Amino acid sequence: MRKKIGLPLGLLTLLVILLLPTPPDLSTAGHRMLAVLVFSVVIWMFETVSYPVSAAIIISLMAFLLGTAPNMMNPLYTMK
């Protein structure tokens, strides 16, 4: 039972943190990494997936969320 609620709960916490406003002292990339950190802790705490699978999920989330974060040096830069 415990394993079944871990992944949905992790995804819910990830989305909630991403929907919160970014604190003024924190970059967008930092805000997204905090969301990934909390997601990671939740899925490890509930032992939802094995560690190699969780590593793949976390790396994928990091690549996607950081890849879509705005460039702080040039915020008008868009990917081509």
XYZ file of C-alpha atoms in Angstrom:
80
model
C 0.000 0.000 0.000
C 2.790 2.376 0.939
C 4.607 1.927 -2.364
C 1.477 2.708 -4.383
C 1.031 6.216 -2.992
C 4.698 7.240 -3.168
C 4.922 8.145 -6.849
C 1.621 10.070 -7.070
C 2.490 11.883 -3.850
C 5.955 12.703 -5.190
C 4.524 14.035 -8.441
C 1.944 16.067 -6.528
C 4.611 17.671 -4.329
C 6.735 18.373 -7.414
C 3.828 20.152 -9.115
C 2.831 22.073 -5.990
C 6.356 23.394 -5.492
C 6.666 24.293 -9.174
C 3.373 26.218 -9.009
C 4.456 28.221 -5.964
C 5.902 31.644 -6.761
C 9.695 31.705 -6.985
C 11.238 33.481 -3.979
C 12.992 36.736 -4.944
C 16.405 35.541 -3.722
C 16.231 32.268 -5.671
C 16.716 31.721 -9.382
C 14.181 29.836 -11.453
C 16.644 26.970 -11.890
C 17.177 26.816 -8.122
C 13.435 26.755 -7.527
C 13.045 23.868 -9.975
C 15.913 21.959 -8.373
C 14.277 22.301 -4.958
C 11.133 20.754 -6.429
C 13.188 17.849 -7.817
C 14.891 17.416 -4.431
C 11.575 17.158 -2.582
C 10.246 14.753 -5.232
C 13.365 12.601 -4.772
C 13.031 12.513 -1.007
C 9.366 11.482 -1.232
C 9.962 8.606 -3.648
C 12.962 7.404 -1.618
C 11.027 7.672 1.626
C 8.167 5.557 0.293
C 10.545 3.234 -1.598
C 8.292 3.564 -4.635
C 10.841 2.525 -7.255
C 14.310 1.006 -7.091
C 17.304 3.299 -6.764
C 18.529 2.892 -10.373
C 15.048 3.714 -11.686
C 14.744 6.692 -9.351
C 18.138 7.933 -10.566
C 16.927 7.787 -14.175
C 13.707 9.627 -13.281
C 15.593 12.320 -11.356
C 18.148 12.851 -14.136
C 15.342 13.136 -16.680
C 13.472 15.655 -14.535
C 16.626 17.688 -14.023
C 17.421 17.734 -17.735
C 13.901 18.772 -18.695
C 13.279 21.330 -15.945
C 16.705 22.955 -16.147
C 16.689 22.841 -19.932
C 13.485 24.846 -20.020
C 14.561 27.333 -17.327
C 15.218 30.869 -18.552
C 18.805 32.004 -19.011
C 19.510 34.473 -16.206
C 22.264 36.263 -18.147
C 20.005 36.813 -21.168
C 16.331 36.280 -20.250
C 15.146 37.124 -23.775
C 17.155 34.262 -25.276
C 14.959 31.513 -26.666
C 16.016 28.071 -27.801
C 16.073 27.632 -31.564
